[in-house]
PDB file of C-alpha atoms and ligand atoms in Angstrom:
ATOM      1  CA  MET C   1     -22.215   2.538  -7.234  1.00 52.00           C
ATOM      2  CA  TRP C   2     -22.983  -0.377  -4.877  1.00 54.00           C
ATOM      3  CA  TRP C   3     -21.341  -2.761  -7.340  1.00 55.00           C
ATOM      4  CA  LYS C   4     -18.158  -0.686  -7.351  1.00 62.00           C
ATOM      5  CA  ASP C   5     -18.119  -0.659  -3.559  1.00 62.00           C
ATOM      6  CA  LEU C   6     -18.806  -4.400  -3.392  1.00 54.00           C
ATOM      7  CA  ARG C   7     -16.111  -5.125  -5.950  1.00 58.00           C
ATOM      8  CA  ALA C   8     -13.690  -2.882  -4.088  1.00 60.00           C
ATOM      9  CA  THR C   9     -14.444  -4.627  -0.794  1.00 57.00           C
ATOM     10  CA  LEU C  10     -14.106  -8.085  -2.306  1.00 52.00           C
ATOM     11  CA  SER C  11     -10.934  -7.260  -4.141  1.00 58.00           C
ATOM     12  CA  GLN C  12      -9.472  -5.825  -0.966  1.00 58.00           C
ATOM     13  CA  ARG C  13     -10.074  -9.157   0.706  1.00 57.00           C
ATOM     14  CA  ILE C  14      -8.948 -11.220  -2.247  1.00 58.00           C
ATOM     15  CA  ASN C  15      -5.705  -9.628  -3.329  1.00 64.00           C
ATOM     16  CA  VAL C  16      -5.147 -11.367  -6.658  1.00 57.00           C
ATOM     17  CA  GLU C  17      -1.871  -9.630  -7.470  1.00 61.00           C
ATOM     18  CA  GLY C  18      -0.811 -10.277  -3.885  1.00 61.00           C
ATOM     19  CA  ILE C  19      -1.601 -13.985  -4.159  1.00 59.00           C
ATOM     20  CA  SER C  20       0.282 -14.401  -7.425  1.00 61.00           C
ATOM     21  CA  SER C  21       3.243 -12.430  -6.087  1.00 62.00           C
ATOM     22  CA  LEU C  22       3.067 -14.443  -2.892  1.00 63.00           C
ATOM     23  CA  ALA C  23       3.275 -17.652  -4.920  1.00 60.00           C
ATOM     24  CA  SER C  24       6.372 -16.477  -6.748  1.00 61.00           C
ATOM     25  CA  VAL C  25       7.967 -15.230  -3.532  1.00 62.00           C
ATOM     26  CA  LEU C  26       7.256 -18.529  -1.793  1.00 61.00           C
ATOM     27  CA  VAL C  27       8.834 -20.454  -4.629  1.00 57.00           C
ATOM     28  CA  LYS C  28      11.964 -18.518  -5.466  1.00 68.00           C
ATOM     29  CA  ASP C  29      12.371 -15.232  -3.614  1.00 77.00           C
ATOM     30  CA  GLN C  30      11.663 -15.934   0.025  1.00 81.00           C
ATOM     31  CA  HIS C  31      14.348 -13.493   1.098  1.00 88.00           C
ATOM     32  CA  LEU C  32      12.196 -10.635  -0.246  1.00 94.00           C
ATOM     33  CA  ALA C  33       9.772 -11.134   2.632  1.00 94.00           C
ATOM     34  CA  LEU C  34      12.520 -10.618   5.218  1.00 96.00           C
ATOM     35  CA  PRO C  35      12.600  -7.070   6.594  1.00 97.00           C
ATOM     36  CA  HIS C  36      15.809  -5.198   7.369  1.00 97.00           C
ATOM     37  CA  VAL C  37      14.387  -4.319  10.774  1.00 97.00           C
ATOM     38  CA  LEU C  38      11.694  -5.992  12.895  1.00 97.00           C
ATOM     39  CA  VAL C  39       9.896  -4.097  15.675  1.00 97.00           C
ATOM     40  CA  PRO C  40       6.775  -4.690  17.789  1.00 96.00           C
ATOM     41  CA  ASP C  41       5.276  -1.387  16.579  1.00 97.00           C
ATOM     42  CA  ILE C  42       6.399   2.032  15.348  1.00 98.00           C
ATOM     43  CA  ARG C  43       7.133   3.311  18.868  1.00 97.00           C
ATOM     44  CA  TYR C  44      10.314   1.227  18.719  1.00 98.00           C
ATOM     45  CA  ILE C  45      11.650   3.087  15.668  1.00 98.00           C
ATOM     46  CA  ASP C  46      14.255   5.791  16.336  1.00 98.00           C
ATOM     47  CA  TRP C  47      13.290   8.390  13.718  1.00 98.00           C
ATOM     48  CA  GLY C  48      16.210  10.678  14.535  1.00 98.00           C
ATOM     49  CA  GLU C  49      18.699   7.866  14.027  1.00 98.00           C
ATOM     50  CA  LEU C  50      17.220   6.999  10.633  1.00 98.00           C
ATOM     51  CA  GLN C  51      17.581  10.613   9.585  1.00 98.00           C
ATOM     52  CA  ARG C  52      21.167  10.765  10.870  1.00 98.00           C
ATOM     53  CA  ARG C  53      21.902   7.711   8.744  1.00 97.00           C
ATOM     54  CA  GLY C  54      20.810   9.601   5.657  1.00 98.00           C
ATOM     55  CA  PHE C  55      17.205   8.542   5.115  1.00 98.00           C
ATOM     56  CA  LYS C  56      15.082  11.298   3.625  1.00 98.00           C
ATOM     57  CA  GLY C  57      11.544  10.159   4.367  1.00 98.00           C
ATOM     58  CA  VAL C  58       9.156   7.509   5.665  1.00 98.00           C
ATOM     59  CA  VAL C  59       6.345   5.627   3.931  1.00 98.00           C
ATOM     60  CA  PHE C  60       3.766   3.955   6.135  1.00 98.00           C
ATOM     61  CA  ASP C  61       1.326   1.212   5.352  1.00 98.00           C
ATOM     62  CA  LYS C  62      -2.010   2.149   6.922  1.00 97.00           C
ATOM     63  CA  ASP C  63      -4.102  -0.769   8.199  1.00 96.00           C
ATOM     64  CA  ASN C  64      -2.666  -2.487  11.257  1.00 97.00           C
ATOM     65  CA  THR C  65       0.509  -0.398  11.054  1.00 98.00           C
ATOM     66  CA  ILE C  66      -0.687   3.051  12.140  1.00 98.00           C
ATOM     67  CA  THR C  67      -4.468   2.576  12.282  1.00 97.00           C
ATOM     68  CA  VAL C  68      -6.790  -0.240  13.203  1.00 94.00           C
ATOM     69  CA  PRO C  69      -8.295  -1.560   9.908  1.00 92.00           C
ATOM     70  CA  TYR C  70     -11.061   0.663   8.482  1.00 89.00           C
ATOM     71  CA  SER C  71     -10.256   3.398  10.989  1.00 93.00           C
ATOM     72  CA  LEU C  72      -9.243   6.813   9.668  1.00 93.00           C
ATOM     73  CA  THR C  73      -7.406   7.899  12.803  1.00 95.00           C
ATOM     74  CA  ILE C  74      -4.000   6.954  14.196  1.00 96.00           C
ATOM     75  CA  TRP C  75      -4.274   4.315  16.907  1.00 96.00           C
ATOM     76  CA  ASP C  76      -3.995   6.460  20.055  1.00 95.00           C
ATOM     77  CA  PRO C  77      -0.884   4.874  21.624  1.00 95.00           C
ATOM     78  CA  LEU C  78       1.071   5.603  18.426  1.00 97.00           C
ATOM     79  CA  ASP C  79       0.273   9.334  18.351  1.00 97.00           C
ATOM     80  CA  ALA C  80       3.495  10.443  20.045  1.00 97.00           C
ATOM     81  CA  SER C  81       5.659   8.369  17.696  1.00 98.00           C
ATOM     82  CA  ILE C  82       3.887   9.790  14.630  1.00 98.00           C
ATOM     83  CA  GLU C  83       4.383  13.314  15.992  1.00 98.00           C
ATOM     84  CA  ARG C  84       8.066  12.603  16.597  1.00 98.00           C
ATOM     85  CA  CYS C  85       8.371  11.240  13.035  1.00 98.00           C
ATOM     86  CA  LYS C  86       6.733  14.419  11.703  1.00 98.00           C
ATOM     87  CA  SER C  87       9.092  16.606  13.725  1.00 98.00           C
ATOM     88  CA  VAL C  88      12.110  14.764  12.289  1.00 98.00           C
ATOM     89  CA  PHE C  89      11.030  14.327   8.660  1.00 98.00           C
ATOM     90  CA  GLY C  90       8.611  17.265   8.241  1.00 97.00           C
ATOM     91  CA  ASN C  91       6.460  16.742   5.171  1.00 95.00           C
ATOM     92  CA  ASP C  92       8.570  13.854   3.950  1.00 98.00           C
ATOM     93  CA  ILE C  93       6.133  11.287   5.302  1.00 98.00           C
ATOM     94  CA  ALA C  94       3.398   9.508   3.367  1.00 98.00           C
ATOM     95  CA  VAL C  95       0.906   6.674   3.543  1.00 98.00           C
ATOM     96  CA  PHE C  96       0.968   4.012   0.824  1.00 98.00           C
ATOM     97  CA  SER C  97      -1.967   1.710   1.426  1.00 97.00           C
ATOM     98  CA  ASN C  98      -3.907  -1.027  -0.316  1.00 95.00           C
ATOM     99  CA  SER C  99      -7.088   0.617   1.003  1.00 94.00           C
ATOM    100  CA  ALA C 100      -7.071   4.445   1.146  1.00 94.00           C
ATOM    101  CA  GLY C 101      -5.539   5.902  -2.018  1.00 95.00           C
ATOM    102  CA  LEU C 102      -5.710   2.691  -4.076  1.00 96.00           C
ATOM    103  CA  PHE C 103      -7.925   3.596  -7.038  1.00 94.00           C
ATOM    104  CA  GLU C 104      -9.614   0.202  -7.223  1.00 93.00           C
ATOM    105  CA  TYR C 105     -10.776   0.399  -3.622  1.00 92.00           C
ATOM    106  CA  ASP C 106     -10.978   4.157  -3.103  1.00 95.00           C
ATOM    107  CA  HIS C 107     -12.376   5.017  -6.533  1.00 94.00           C
ATOM    108  CA  ASP C 108     -13.826   8.406  -5.556  1.00 96.00           C
ATOM    109  CA  ASP C 109     -10.737   9.341  -3.504  1.00 96.00           C
ATOM    110  CA  SER C 110     -12.918   9.914  -0.440  1.00 96.00           C
ATOM    111  CA  LYS C 111     -10.961   7.635   1.915  1.00 95.00           C
ATOM    112  CA  ALA C 112      -7.616   9.169   0.987  1.00 97.00           C
ATOM    113  CA  ARG C 113      -8.950  12.688   1.471  1.00 97.00           C
ATOM    114  CA  ALA C 114     -10.614  11.840   4.784  1.00 97.00           C
ATOM    115  CA  LEU C 115      -7.455  10.142   6.039  1.00 97.00           C
ATOM    116  CA  GLU C 116      -5.250  13.071   5.048  1.00 98.00           C
ATOM    117  CA  LYS C 117      -7.568  15.400   6.912  1.00 97.00           C
ATOM    118  CA  THR C 118      -7.575  13.378  10.120  1.00 97.00           C
ATOM    119  CA  ILE C 119      -3.918  12.316  10.317  1.00 97.00           C
ATOM    120  CA  GLY C 120      -2.240  15.218   8.514  1.00 96.00           C
ATOM    121  CA  ILE C 121      -0.103  12.916   6.351  1.00 98.00           C
ATOM    122  CA  LYS C 122      -0.123  12.796   2.549  1.00 98.00           C
ATOM    123  CA  VAL C 123      -1.749   9.673   1.085  1.00 97.00           C
ATOM    124  CA  ILE C 124      -0.118   8.527  -2.142  1.00 97.00           C
ATOM    125  CA  ARG C 125      -2.615   7.666  -4.876  1.00 96.00           C
ATOM    126  CA  HIS C 126      -1.815   4.565  -6.893  1.00 95.00           C
ATOM    127  CA  ARG C 127      -3.411   1.955  -9.149  1.00 94.00           C
ATOM    128  CA  VAL C 128      -1.424  -1.206  -8.470  1.00 95.00           C
ATOM    129  CA  LYS C 129      -1.740  -3.156  -5.241  1.00 95.00           C
ATOM    130  CA  LYS C 130       1.330  -3.857  -3.150  1.00 95.00           C
ATOM    131  CA  PRO C 131       3.438  -5.958  -3.486  1.00 95.00           C
ATOM    132  CA  ALA C 132       3.089  -5.466  -7.242  1.00 95.00           C
ATOM    133  CA  GLY C 133       3.935  -2.142  -8.826  1.00 94.00           C
ATOM    134  CA  THR C 134       6.928   0.145  -8.844  1.00 96.00           C
ATOM    135  CA  ALA C 135       7.976   3.006  -6.567  1.00 96.00           C
ATOM    136  CA  GLU C 136       7.227   5.587  -9.271  1.00 95.00           C
ATOM    137  CA  GLU C 137       4.423   7.438  -7.445  1.00 94.00           C
ATOM    138  CA  ILE C 138       6.393   7.436  -4.192  1.00 97.00           C
ATOM    139  CA  GLU C 139       9.643   8.671  -5.730  1.00 97.00           C
ATOM    140  CA  LYS C 140       7.727  11.397  -7.525  1.00 96.00           C
ATOM    141  CA  HIS C 141       6.161  12.519  -4.248  1.00 96.00           C
ATOM    142  CA  PHE C 142       9.418  12.551  -2.280  1.00 98.00           C
ATOM    143  CA  GLY C 143      11.672  13.720  -5.095  1.00 97.00           C
ATOM    144  CA  CYS C 144      14.315  11.145  -4.224  1.00 98.00           C
ATOM    145  CA  LYS C 145      15.173   7.506  -4.857  1.00 98.00           C
ATOM    146  CA  SER C 146      13.346   4.814  -2.881  1.00 98.00           C
ATOM    147  CA  SER C 147      16.717   3.654  -1.529  1.00 98.00           C
ATOM    148  CA  GLN C 148      16.696   6.850   0.574  1.00 98.00           C
ATOM    149  CA  LEU C 149      13.270   6.043   2.015  1.00 98.00           C
ATOM    150  CA  VAL C 150      11.968   3.789   4.763  1.00 98.00           C
ATOM    151  CA  MET C 151       8.955   1.513   4.185  1.00 98.00           C
ATOM    152  CA  VAL C 152       7.097   0.570   7.369  1.00 98.00           C
ATOM    153  CA  GLY C 153       4.350  -2.065   7.310  1.00 98.00           C
ATOM    154  CA  ASP C 154       2.863  -5.065   9.081  1.00 97.00           C
ATOM    155  CA  ARG C 155       2.715  -7.582   6.228  1.00 96.00           C
ATOM    156  CA  PRO C 156       5.812  -9.480   5.118  1.00 96.00           C
ATOM    157  CA  PHE C 157       4.329 -10.601   1.788  1.00 94.00           C
ATOM    158  CA  THR C 158       2.802  -7.232   0.952  1.00 96.00           C
ATOM    159  CA  ASP C 159       4.653  -4.281   2.487  1.00 97.00           C
ATOM    160  CA  ILE C 160       8.037  -5.917   2.917  1.00 97.00           C
ATOM    161  CA  VAL C 161       8.146  -7.700  -0.442  1.00 96.00           C
ATOM    162  CA  TYR C 162       7.078  -4.463  -2.117  1.00 97.00           C
ATOM    163  CA  GLY C 163       9.675  -2.455  -0.170  1.00 98.00           C
ATOM    164  CA  ASN C 164      12.526  -4.885  -0.796  1.00 97.00           C
ATOM    165  CA  GLN C 165      11.677  -5.289  -4.459  1.00 96.00           C
ATOM    166  CA  ASN C 166      11.851  -1.536  -4.884  1.00 97.00           C
ATOM    167  CA  GLY C 167      14.958  -0.829  -2.819  1.00 97.00           C
ATOM    168  CA  PHE C 168      13.548   0.716   0.392  1.00 98.00           C
ATOM    169  CA  LEU C 169      14.850   0.140   3.886  1.00 98.00           C
ATOM    170  CA  THR C 170      12.101  -2.141   5.171  1.00 98.00           C
ATOM    171  CA  VAL C 171      10.722  -2.163   8.715  1.00 98.00           C
ATOM    172  CA  LEU C 172       8.201  -4.838   9.713  1.00 98.00           C
ATOM    173  CA  THR C 173       5.853  -4.202  12.631  1.00 98.00           C
ATOM    174  CA  LYS C 174       3.530  -6.683  14.280  1.00 96.00           C
ATOM    175  CA  PRO C 175      -0.075  -6.113  13.144  1.00 96.00           C
ATOM    176  CA  LEU C 176      -1.998  -3.895  15.571  1.00 95.00           C
ATOM    177  CA  SER C 177      -5.051  -6.096  15.373  1.00 82.00           C
ATOM    178  CA  LEU C 178      -5.895  -9.510  13.866  1.00 61.00           C
ATOM    179  CA  ALA C 179      -6.057 -11.869  16.820  1.00 44.00           C
ATOM    180  CA  GLU C 180      -5.247  -8.961  19.101  1.00 50.00           C
ATOM    181  CA  GLU C 181      -8.078  -6.764  17.853  1.00 50.00           C
ATOM    182  CA  PRO C 182     -10.464  -7.474  20.730  1.00 51.00           C
ATOM    183  CA  PHE C 183      -7.547  -6.737  23.065  1.00 54.00           C
ATOM    184  CA  ILE C 184      -6.869  -3.413  21.375  1.00 53.00           C
ATOM    185  CA  VAL C 185     -10.541  -2.491  21.425  1.00 54.00           C
ATOM    186  CA  ARG C 186     -10.718  -3.454  25.090  1.00 52.00           C
ATOM    187  CA  GLN C 187      -7.584  -1.491  25.873  1.00 53.00           C
ATOM    188  CA  HIS C 188      -8.872   1.504  23.949  1.00 53.00           C
ATOM    189  CA  GLN C 189     -12.254   1.203  25.630  1.00 50.00           C
ATOM    190  CA  GLY C 190     -10.631   0.837  29.046  1.00 48.00           C
ATOM    191  CA  LYS C 191      -8.623   3.986  28.450  1.00 50.00           C
ATOM    192  CA  LYS C 192     -11.749   5.875  27.449  1.00 47.00           C
ATOM    193  CA  ASP C 193     -13.657   4.555  30.456  1.00 46.00           C
ATOM    194  CA  SER C 194     -10.944   5.743  32.797  1.00 48.00           C
ATOM    195  CA  GLU C 195     -10.860   9.227  31.290  1.00 45.00           C
TER     196      GLU C 195
HETATM  197 MG1   MG J   1      -1.312  -3.418   6.869  1.00 91.28          MG
END
């Protein structure tokens, strides 16, 4: 079992399909990494307006888009926006992640199940890492074409390339952590301390 976990961890860090897709995007399809909309984070997305414009549902990347990496809970400051999204789109919301729900990384399905339990959003199970793969699993879940769905993520060459290649409306957020992670942890800690 440890080998599977190690392999899953390594392959999450070294995204081979991602690197090869990245190479092809860098060479000939740079426009695929350009989102339709760019926002600092999901609080800047007007869910009601997207619905009025005919979109049927929303697909979120997980790490650095709605949770801090490896966390199974929504990053606190985004809670209200997620609730608003749920009130607008009902059950037509899902997570499509290269960690939870990706068979290679989450081989016993435990991360997807734990995440669904804590955030109350369906996690789509899939076998091919973004940006490779089709929208088949997502379209099956939503029962509509990907062109009627919104893909929200923090990585241009993963989430946005995947979304554009498959016909979604793509929304790029800034990553919640990365360089800012200590800041987020500090902010989170500060909030807790003041409670
Ligand atoms: Mg991400």
